[in-house]
mmCIF file of C-alpha atoms in Angstrom:
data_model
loop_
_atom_site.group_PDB
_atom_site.id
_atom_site.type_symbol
_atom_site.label_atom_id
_atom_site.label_comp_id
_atom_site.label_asym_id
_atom_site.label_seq_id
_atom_site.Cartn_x
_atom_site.Cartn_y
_atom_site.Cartn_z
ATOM 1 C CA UNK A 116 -42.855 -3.303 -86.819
ATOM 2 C CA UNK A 117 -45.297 -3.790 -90.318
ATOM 3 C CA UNK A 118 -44.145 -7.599 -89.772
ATOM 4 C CA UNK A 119 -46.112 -7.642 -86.268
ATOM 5 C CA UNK A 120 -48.716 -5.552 -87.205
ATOM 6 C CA UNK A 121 -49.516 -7.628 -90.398
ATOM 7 C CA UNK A 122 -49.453 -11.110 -87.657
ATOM 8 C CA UNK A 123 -52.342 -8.766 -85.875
ATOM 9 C CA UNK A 124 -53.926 -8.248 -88.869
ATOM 10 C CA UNK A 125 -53.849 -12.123 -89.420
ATOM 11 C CA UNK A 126 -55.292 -12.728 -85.572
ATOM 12 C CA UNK A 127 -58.184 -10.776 -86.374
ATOM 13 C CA UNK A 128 -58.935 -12.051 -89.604
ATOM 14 C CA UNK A 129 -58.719 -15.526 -87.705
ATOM 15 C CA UNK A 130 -60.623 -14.218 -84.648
ATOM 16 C CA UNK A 131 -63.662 -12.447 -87.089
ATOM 17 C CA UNK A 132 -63.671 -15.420 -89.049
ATOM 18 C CA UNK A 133 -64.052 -18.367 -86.693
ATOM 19 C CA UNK A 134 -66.692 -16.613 -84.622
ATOM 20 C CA UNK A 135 -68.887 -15.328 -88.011
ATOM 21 C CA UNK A 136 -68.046 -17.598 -90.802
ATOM 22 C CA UNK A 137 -68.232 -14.263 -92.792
ATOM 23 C CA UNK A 138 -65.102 -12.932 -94.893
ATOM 24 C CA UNK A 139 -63.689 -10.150 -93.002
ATOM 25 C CA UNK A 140 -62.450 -6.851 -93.978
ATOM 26 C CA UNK A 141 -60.471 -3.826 -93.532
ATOM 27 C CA UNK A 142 -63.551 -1.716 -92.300
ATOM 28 C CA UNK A 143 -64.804 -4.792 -89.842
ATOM 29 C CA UNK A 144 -60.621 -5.103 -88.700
ATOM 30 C CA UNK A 145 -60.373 -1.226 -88.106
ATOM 31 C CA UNK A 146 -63.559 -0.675 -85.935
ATOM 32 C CA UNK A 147 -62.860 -3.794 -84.012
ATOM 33 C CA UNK A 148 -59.299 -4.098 -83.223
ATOM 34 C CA UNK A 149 -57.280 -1.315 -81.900
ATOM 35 C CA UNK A 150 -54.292 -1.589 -84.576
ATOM 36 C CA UNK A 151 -53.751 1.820 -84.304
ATOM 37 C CA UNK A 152 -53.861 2.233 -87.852
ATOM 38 C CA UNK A 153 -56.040 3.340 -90.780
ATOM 39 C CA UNK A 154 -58.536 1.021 -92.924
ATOM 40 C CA UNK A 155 -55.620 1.917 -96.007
ATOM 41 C CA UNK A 156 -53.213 0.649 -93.610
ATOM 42 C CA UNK A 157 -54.747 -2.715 -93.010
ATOM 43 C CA UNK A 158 -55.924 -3.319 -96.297
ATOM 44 C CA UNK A 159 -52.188 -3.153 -97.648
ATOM 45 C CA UNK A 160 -51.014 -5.445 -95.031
ATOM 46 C CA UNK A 161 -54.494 -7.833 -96.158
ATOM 47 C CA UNK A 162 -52.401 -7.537 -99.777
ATOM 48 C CA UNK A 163 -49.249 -8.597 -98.803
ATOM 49 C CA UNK A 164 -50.948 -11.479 -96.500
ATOM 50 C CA UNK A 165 -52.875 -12.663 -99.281
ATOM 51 C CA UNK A 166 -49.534 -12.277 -102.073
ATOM 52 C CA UNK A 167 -47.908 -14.891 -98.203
ATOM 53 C CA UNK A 168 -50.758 -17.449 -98.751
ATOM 54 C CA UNK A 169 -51.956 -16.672 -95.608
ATOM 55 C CA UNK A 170 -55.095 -15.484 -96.736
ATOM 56 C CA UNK A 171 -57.448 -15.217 -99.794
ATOM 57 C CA UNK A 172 -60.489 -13.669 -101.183
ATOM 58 C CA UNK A 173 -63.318 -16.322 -101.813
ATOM 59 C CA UNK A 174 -65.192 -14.146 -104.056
ATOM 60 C CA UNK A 175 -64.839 -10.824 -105.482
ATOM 61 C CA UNK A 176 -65.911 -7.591 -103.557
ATOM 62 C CA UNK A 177 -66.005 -9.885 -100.560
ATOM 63 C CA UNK A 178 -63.274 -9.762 -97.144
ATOM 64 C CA UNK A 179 -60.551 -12.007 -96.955
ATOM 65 C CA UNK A 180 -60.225 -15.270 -95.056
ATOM 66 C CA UNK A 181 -56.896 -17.628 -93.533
ATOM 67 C CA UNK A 182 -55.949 -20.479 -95.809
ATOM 68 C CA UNK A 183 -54.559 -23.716 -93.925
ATOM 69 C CA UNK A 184 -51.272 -22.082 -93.996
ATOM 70 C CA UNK A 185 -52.555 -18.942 -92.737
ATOM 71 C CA UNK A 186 -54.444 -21.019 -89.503
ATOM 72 C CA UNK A 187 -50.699 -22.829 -89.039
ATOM 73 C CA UNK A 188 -48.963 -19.433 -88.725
ATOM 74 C CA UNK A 189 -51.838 -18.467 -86.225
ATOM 75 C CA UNK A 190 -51.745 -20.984 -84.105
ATOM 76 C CA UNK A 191 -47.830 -21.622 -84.276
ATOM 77 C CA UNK A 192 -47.959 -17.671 -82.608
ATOM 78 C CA UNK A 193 -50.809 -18.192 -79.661
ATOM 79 C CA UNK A 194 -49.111 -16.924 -76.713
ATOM 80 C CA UNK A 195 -52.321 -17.551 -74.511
ATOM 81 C CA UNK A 196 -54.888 -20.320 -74.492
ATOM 82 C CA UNK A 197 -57.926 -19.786 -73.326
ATOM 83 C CA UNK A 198 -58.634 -21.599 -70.047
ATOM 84 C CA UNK A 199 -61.444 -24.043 -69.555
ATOM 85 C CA UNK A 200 -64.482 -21.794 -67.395
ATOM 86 C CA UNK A 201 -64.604 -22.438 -63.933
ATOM 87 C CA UNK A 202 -67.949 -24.683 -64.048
ATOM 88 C CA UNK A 203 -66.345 -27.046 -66.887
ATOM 89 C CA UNK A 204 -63.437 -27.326 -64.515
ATOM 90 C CA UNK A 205 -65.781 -28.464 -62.042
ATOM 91 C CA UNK A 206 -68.030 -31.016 -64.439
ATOM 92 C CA UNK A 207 -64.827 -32.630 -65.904
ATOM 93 C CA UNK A 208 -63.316 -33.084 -62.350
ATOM 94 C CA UNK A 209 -66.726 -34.051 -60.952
ATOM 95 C CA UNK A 210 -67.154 -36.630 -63.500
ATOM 96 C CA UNK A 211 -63.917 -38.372 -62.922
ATOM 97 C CA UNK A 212 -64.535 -38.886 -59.255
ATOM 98 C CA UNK A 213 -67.414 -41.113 -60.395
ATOM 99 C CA UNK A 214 -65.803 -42.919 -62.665
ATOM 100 C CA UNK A 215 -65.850 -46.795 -61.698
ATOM 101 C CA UNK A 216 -63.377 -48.501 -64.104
ATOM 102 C CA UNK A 217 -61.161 -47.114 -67.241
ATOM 103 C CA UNK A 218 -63.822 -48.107 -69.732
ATOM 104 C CA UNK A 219 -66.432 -46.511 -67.564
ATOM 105 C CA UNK A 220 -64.062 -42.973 -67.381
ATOM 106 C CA UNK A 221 -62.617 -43.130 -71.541
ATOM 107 C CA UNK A 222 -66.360 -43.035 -72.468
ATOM 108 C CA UNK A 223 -67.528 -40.805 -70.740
ATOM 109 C CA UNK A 224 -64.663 -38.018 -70.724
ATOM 110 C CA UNK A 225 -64.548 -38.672 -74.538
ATOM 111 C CA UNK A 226 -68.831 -37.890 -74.468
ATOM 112 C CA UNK A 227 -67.894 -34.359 -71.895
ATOM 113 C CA UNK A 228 -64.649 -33.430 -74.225
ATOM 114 C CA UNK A 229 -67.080 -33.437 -77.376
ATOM 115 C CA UNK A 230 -69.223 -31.222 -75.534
ATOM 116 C CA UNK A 231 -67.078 -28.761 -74.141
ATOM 117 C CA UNK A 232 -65.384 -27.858 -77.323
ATOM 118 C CA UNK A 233 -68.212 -28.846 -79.584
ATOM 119 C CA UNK A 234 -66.293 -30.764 -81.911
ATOM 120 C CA UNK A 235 -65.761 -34.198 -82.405
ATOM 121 C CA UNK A 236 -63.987 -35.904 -79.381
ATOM 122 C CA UNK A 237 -61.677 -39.163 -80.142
ATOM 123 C CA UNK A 238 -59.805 -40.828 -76.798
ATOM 124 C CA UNK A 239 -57.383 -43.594 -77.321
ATOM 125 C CA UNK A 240 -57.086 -46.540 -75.140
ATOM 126 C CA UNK A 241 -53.592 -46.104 -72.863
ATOM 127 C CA UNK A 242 -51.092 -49.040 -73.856
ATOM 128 C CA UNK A 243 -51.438 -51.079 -70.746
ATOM 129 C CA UNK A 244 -47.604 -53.099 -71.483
ATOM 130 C CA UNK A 245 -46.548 -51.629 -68.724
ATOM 131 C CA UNK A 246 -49.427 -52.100 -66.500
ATOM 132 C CA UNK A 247 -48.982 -54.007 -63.099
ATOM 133 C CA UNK A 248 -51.264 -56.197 -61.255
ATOM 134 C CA UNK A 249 -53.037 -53.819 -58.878
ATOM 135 C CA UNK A 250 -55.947 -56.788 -57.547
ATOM 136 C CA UNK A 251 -57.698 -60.041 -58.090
ATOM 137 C CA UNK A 252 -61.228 -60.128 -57.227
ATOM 138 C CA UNK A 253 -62.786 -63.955 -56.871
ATOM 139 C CA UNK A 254 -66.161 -63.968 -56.516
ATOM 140 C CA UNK A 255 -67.653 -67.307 -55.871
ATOM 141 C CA UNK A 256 -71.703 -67.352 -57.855
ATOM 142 C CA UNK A 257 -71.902 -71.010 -57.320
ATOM 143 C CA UNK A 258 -69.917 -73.900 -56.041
ATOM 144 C CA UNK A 259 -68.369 -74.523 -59.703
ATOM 145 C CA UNK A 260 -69.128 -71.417 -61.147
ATOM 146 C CA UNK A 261 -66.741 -68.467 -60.349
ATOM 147 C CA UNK A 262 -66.265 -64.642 -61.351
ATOM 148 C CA UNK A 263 -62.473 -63.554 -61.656
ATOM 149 C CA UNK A 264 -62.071 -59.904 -61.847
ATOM 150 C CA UNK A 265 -58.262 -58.342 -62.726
ATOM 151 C CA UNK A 266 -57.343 -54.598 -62.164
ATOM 152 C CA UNK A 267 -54.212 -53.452 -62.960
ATOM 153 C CA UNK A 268 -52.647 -50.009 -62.130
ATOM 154 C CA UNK A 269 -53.841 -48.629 -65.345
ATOM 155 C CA UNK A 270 -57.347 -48.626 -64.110
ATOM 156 C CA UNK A 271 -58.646 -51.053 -66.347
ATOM 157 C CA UNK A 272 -61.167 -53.353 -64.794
ATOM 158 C CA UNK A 273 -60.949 -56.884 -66.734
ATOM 159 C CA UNK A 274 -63.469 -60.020 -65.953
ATOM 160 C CA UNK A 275 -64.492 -63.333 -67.042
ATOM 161 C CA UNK A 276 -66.547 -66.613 -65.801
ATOM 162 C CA UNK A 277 -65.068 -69.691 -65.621
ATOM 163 C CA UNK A 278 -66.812 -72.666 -64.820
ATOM 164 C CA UNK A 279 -64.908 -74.883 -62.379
ATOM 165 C CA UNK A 280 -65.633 -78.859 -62.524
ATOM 166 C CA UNK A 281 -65.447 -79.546 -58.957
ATOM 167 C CA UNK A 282 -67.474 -77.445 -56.668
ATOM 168 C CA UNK A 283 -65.491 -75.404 -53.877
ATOM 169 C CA UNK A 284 -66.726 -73.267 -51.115
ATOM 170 C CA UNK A 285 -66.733 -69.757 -50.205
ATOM 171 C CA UNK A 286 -63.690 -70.112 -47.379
ATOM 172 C CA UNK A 287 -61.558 -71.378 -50.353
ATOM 173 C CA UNK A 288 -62.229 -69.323 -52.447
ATOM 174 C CA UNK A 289 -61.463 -66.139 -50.112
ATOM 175 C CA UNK A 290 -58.297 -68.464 -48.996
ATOM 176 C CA UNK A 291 -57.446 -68.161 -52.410
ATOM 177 C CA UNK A 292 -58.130 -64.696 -53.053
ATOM 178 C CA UNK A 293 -56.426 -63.331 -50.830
ATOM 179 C CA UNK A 294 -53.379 -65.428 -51.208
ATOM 180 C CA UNK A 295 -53.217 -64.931 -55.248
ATOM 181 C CA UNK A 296 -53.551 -60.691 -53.911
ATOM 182 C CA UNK A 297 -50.422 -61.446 -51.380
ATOM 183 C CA UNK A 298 -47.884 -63.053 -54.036
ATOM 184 C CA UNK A 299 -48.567 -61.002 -57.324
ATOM 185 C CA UNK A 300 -49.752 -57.250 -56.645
ATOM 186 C CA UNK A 301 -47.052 -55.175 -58.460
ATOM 187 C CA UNK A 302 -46.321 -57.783 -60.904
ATOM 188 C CA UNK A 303 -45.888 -57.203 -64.527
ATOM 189 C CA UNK A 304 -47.915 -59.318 -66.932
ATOM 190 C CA UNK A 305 -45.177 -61.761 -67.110
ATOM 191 C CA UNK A 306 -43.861 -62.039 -63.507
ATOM 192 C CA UNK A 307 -47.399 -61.827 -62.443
ATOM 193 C CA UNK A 308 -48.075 -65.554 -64.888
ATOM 194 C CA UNK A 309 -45.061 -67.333 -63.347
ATOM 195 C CA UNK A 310 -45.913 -66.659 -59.537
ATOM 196 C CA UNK A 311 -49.218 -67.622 -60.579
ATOM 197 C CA UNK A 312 -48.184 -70.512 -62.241
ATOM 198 C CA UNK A 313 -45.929 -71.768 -59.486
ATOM 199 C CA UNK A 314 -49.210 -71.337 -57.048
ATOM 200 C CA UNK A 315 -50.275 -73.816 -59.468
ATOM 201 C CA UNK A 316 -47.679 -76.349 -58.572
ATOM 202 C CA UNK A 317 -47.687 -75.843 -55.009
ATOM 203 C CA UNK A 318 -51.606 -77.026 -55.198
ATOM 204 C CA UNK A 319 -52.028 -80.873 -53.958
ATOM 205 C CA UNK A 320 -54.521 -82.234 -55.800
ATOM 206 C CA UNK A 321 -54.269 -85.559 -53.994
ATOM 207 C CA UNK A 322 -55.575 -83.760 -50.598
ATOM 208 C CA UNK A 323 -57.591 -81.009 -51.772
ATOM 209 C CA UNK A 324 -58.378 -81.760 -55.665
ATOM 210 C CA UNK A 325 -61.175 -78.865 -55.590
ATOM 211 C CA UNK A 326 -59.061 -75.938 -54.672
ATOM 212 C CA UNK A 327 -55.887 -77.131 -56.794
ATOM 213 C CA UNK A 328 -58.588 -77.341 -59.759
ATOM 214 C CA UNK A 329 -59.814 -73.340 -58.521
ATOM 215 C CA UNK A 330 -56.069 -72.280 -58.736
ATOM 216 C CA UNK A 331 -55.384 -73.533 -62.200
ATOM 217 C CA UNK A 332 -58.667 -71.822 -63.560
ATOM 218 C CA UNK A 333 -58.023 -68.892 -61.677
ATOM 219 C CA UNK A 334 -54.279 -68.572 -62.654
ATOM 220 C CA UNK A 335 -55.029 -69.177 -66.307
ATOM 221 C CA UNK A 336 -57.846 -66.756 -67.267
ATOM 222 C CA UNK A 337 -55.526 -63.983 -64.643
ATOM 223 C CA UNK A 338 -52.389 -64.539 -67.389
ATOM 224 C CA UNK A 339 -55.318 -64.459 -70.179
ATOM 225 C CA UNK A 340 -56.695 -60.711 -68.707
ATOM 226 C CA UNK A 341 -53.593 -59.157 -67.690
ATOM 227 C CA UNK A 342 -52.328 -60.067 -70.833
ATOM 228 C CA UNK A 343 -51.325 -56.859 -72.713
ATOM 229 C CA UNK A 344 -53.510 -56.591 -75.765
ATOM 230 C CA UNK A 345 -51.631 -55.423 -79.216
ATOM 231 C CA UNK A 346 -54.953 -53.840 -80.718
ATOM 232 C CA UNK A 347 -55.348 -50.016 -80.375
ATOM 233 C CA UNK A 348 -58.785 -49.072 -78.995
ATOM 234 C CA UNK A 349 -60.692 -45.858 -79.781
ATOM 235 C CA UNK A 350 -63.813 -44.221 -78.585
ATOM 236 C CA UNK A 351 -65.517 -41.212 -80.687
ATOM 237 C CA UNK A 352 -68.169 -38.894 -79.679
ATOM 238 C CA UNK A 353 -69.857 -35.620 -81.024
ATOM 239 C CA UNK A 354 -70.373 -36.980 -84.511
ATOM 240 C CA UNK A 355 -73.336 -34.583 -84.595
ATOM 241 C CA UNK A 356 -71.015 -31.848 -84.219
ATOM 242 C CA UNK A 357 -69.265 -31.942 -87.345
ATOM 243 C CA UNK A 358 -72.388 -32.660 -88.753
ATOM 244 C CA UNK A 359 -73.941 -29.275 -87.727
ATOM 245 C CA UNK A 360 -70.421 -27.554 -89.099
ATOM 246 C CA UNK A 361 -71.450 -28.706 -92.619
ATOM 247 C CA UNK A 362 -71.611 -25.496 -94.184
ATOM 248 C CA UNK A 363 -67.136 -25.245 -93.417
ATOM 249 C CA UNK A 364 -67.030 -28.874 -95.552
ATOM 250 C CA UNK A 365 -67.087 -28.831 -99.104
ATOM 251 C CA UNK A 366 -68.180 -32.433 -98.895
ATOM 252 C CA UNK A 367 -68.944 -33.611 -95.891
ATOM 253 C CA UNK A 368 -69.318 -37.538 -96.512
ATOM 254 C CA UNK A 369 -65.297 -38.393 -96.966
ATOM 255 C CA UNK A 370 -65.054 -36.512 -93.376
ATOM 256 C CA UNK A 371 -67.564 -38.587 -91.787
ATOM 257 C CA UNK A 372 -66.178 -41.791 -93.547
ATOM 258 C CA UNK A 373 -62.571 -41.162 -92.018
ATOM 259 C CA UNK A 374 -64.539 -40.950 -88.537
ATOM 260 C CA UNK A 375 -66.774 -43.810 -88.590
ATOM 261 C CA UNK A 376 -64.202 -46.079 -90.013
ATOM 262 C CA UNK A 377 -61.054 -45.004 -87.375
ATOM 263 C CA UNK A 378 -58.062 -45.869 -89.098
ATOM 264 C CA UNK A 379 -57.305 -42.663 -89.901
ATOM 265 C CA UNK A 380 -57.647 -41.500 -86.741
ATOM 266 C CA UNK A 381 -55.587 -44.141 -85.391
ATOM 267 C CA UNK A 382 -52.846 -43.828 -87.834
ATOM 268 C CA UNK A 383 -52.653 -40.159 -86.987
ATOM 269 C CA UNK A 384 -51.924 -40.746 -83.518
ATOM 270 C CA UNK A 385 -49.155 -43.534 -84.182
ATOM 271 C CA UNK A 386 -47.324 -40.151 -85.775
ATOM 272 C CA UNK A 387 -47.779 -38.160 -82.895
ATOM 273 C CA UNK A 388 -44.901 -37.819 -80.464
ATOM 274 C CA UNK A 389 -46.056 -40.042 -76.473
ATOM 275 C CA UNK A 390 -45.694 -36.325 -74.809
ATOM 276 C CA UNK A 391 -47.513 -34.004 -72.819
ATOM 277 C CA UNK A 392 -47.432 -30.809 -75.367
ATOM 278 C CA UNK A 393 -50.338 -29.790 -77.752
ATOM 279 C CA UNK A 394 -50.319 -31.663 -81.924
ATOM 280 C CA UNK A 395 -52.344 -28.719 -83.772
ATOM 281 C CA UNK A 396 -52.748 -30.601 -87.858
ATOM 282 C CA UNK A 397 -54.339 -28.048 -89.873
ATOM 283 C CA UNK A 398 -56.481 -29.394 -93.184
ATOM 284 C CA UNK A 399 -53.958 -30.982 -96.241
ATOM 285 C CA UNK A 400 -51.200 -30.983 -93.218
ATOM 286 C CA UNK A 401 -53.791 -34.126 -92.580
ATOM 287 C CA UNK A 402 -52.156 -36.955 -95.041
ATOM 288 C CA UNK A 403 -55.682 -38.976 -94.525
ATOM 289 C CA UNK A 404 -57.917 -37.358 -97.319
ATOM 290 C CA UNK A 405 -61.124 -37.837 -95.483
ATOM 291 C CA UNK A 406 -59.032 -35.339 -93.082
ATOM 292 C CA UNK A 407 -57.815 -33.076 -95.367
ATOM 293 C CA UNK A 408 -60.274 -30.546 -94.470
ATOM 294 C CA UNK A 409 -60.704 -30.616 -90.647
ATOM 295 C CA UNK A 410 -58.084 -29.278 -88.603
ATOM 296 C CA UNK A 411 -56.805 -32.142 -85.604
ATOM 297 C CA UNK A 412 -55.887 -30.953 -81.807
ATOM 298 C CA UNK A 413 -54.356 -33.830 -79.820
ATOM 299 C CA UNK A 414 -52.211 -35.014 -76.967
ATOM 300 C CA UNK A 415 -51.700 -37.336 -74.873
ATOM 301 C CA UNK A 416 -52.492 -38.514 -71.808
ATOM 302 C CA UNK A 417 -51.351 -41.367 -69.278
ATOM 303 C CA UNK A 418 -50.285 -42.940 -65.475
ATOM 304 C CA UNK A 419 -46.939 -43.150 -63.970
ATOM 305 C CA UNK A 420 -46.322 -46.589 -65.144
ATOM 306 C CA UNK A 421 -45.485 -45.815 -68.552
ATOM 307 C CA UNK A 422 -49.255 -46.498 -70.169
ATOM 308 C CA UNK A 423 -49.864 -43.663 -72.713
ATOM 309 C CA UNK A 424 -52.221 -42.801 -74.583
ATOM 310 C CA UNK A 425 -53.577 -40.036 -77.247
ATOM 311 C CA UNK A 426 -57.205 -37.638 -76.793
ATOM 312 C CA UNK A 427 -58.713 -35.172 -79.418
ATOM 313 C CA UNK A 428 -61.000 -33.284 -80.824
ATOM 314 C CA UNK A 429 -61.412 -33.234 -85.106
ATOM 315 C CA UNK A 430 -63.558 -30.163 -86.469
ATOM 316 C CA UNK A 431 -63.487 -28.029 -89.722
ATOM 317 C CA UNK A 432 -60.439 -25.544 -89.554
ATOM 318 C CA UNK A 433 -62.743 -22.368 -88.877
ATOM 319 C CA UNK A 434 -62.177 -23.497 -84.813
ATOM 320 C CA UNK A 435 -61.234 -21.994 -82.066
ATOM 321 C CA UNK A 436 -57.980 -22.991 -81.876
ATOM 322 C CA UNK A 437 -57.197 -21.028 -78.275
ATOM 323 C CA UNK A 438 -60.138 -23.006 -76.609
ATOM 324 C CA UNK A 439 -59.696 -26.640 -78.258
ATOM 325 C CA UNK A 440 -56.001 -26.622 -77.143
ATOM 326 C CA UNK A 441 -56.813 -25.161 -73.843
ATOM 327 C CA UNK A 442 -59.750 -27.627 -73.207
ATOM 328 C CA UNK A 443 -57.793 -30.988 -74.946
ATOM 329 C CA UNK A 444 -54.611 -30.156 -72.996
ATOM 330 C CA UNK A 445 -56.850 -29.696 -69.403
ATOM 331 C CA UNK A 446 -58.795 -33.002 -70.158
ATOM 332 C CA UNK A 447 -55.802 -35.083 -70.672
ATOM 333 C CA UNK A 448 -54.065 -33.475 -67.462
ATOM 334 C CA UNK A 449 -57.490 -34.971 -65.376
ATOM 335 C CA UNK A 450 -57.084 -38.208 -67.322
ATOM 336 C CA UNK A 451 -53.135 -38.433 -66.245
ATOM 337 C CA UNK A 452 -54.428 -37.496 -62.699
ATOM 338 C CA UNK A 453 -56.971 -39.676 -62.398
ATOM 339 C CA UNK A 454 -55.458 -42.700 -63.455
ATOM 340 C CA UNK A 455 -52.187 -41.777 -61.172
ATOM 341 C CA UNK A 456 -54.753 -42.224 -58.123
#
């Protein structure tokens, strides 16, 4: 029974903490959390935390607060997360049915995750090997000047000018369209460049030198975008955030280095497991020393066809754990959702 009560002594030396940034004692634990026991009580049980390395006294004649290890044990024994409120529900789900393109919806859900937990927000770009052809858009801005426009089932919106050096009209260009549309939607990367390359082959330039020139151009720079790219992309937001948490950072500069520069970021999420539960990395559980004294809650994210993906938020470890995992793991479920429709 003392072994519970002491992990409720620990929750509200966690709760007091994170929502006062003063050291908390006995007295403050007593009058606000029904325990059921006497200041005496709790202040033996603070002794025996503090003897576990859970928690320690930053100066003396002040109230205790949770080391690293004493945040781990916390958040290792949430039984509850604290849901996102009903009108951030509505702004995150709002905001996705806007969203045009992938890049358009990783910017700006990374932009309203920072805000809703008021941390710093990281999103990783999904893998897209797996990604399929979803649809080729040909847009014809002069005769030899043409827009090719690839979306694949990821959501990601890729496009690039070519300039063609015979001139071709708009009925073969829609001609083309819609036959390129016909023989690769569904296609992998690779099946996708060989049925694009045999359209290729099937053009006559003896009888209509124009259009076979369109359909090399067009088939080249489609193999070029649908390409799978082996760079890891990564958007951050909220910077001011952790800059306005300054007083948790002993130094705040190696923090904001590890942020601007990514790697750290990005080699943290190559650890990370591709699955749908909540990464909590509490301060030197961080190997990254520019990380070693924020606390990291992540997961991941991703469609049906295999691209995944991590999201975040990075703040000091006086958070609120409850909400940040709450809020990251509801975010990533509207990310998976929206990129499954």
């Amino acid at each position: 029974m003392s072994e519970d009560r002491r992990l409720d002594v620990l929750r509200a030396i966690v709760s007091e903490y994170v929502h006062t940034r003063e050291p908390v004692g006995s007295k403050v634990i007593a009058a606000g959390h029904d325990l059921g026991v006497s200041s005496a009580t709790i202040r033996n049980d603070m002794a025996l935390l503090e003897e576990a390395g859970l928690i320690y006294q930053p100066h003396t004649s002040a109230g205790r607060v949770p080391t690293d290890r004493g945040y781990r044990l916390f958040v290792d024994h949430l039984t509850t997360l604290k849901p996102m409120s009903a009108p951030e529900r509505r702004a995150v789900e709002a905001f996705l049915a806007r969203g045009v393109d992938l890049d358009d919806v990783v910017t700006g859900t990374v932009r309203l995750l920072a805000q809703v937990t008021r941390q710093v927000a990281v999103i990783e770009y999904p893998t897209l090997h797996s990604a399929t052809l979803r649809r080729i858009e040909l847009v014809d801005l002069t005769p030899r000047r043409l827009l090719v426009v690839v979306i694949t089932s990821a959501g990601s919106v890729e496009e690039r000018i070519v300039d063609l050096d015979l001139p071709v009209d708009t009925e073969d260009v829609e001609r083309l369209r819609v036959r390129v549309n016909e023989e690769c939607e569904g296609l992998d990367s690779q099946a996708a460049a060989e049925r694009l390359n045999a359209l290729v082959d099937e053009a006559d330039p003896a009888t209509d030198a124009a259009l076979a020139c369109m359909t090399q151009a067009v088939a080249q720079i489609t193999e070029d975008l649908l390409r799978p790219s082996s760079e890891s992309r990564m958007v951050v937001a909220g910077l001011s955030n952790i800059a306005r948490s300054n007083v948790d950072f002993r130094d705040i500069t190696p923090v904001l280095d590890a942020l601007e520069e990514k790697v750290a970021l990005l080699r943290l999420f190559q650890e990370l497991a591709l699955d749908d539960s909540i990464h909590v990395s509490i301060g030197s559980e961080n190997q990254h020393d520019g990380l070693a004294q924020t606390s990291v809650v992540a997961s991941t994210y991703g469609a049906a066809d295999g691209s995944r993906a991590h999201l975040g938020i990075v703040g000091p470890t006086r958070m609120d754990y409850a909400r940040a995992m709450s809020s990251v793991r509801a975010v990533a479920a509207y990310l998976s959702r929206y990129l499954n429709h």
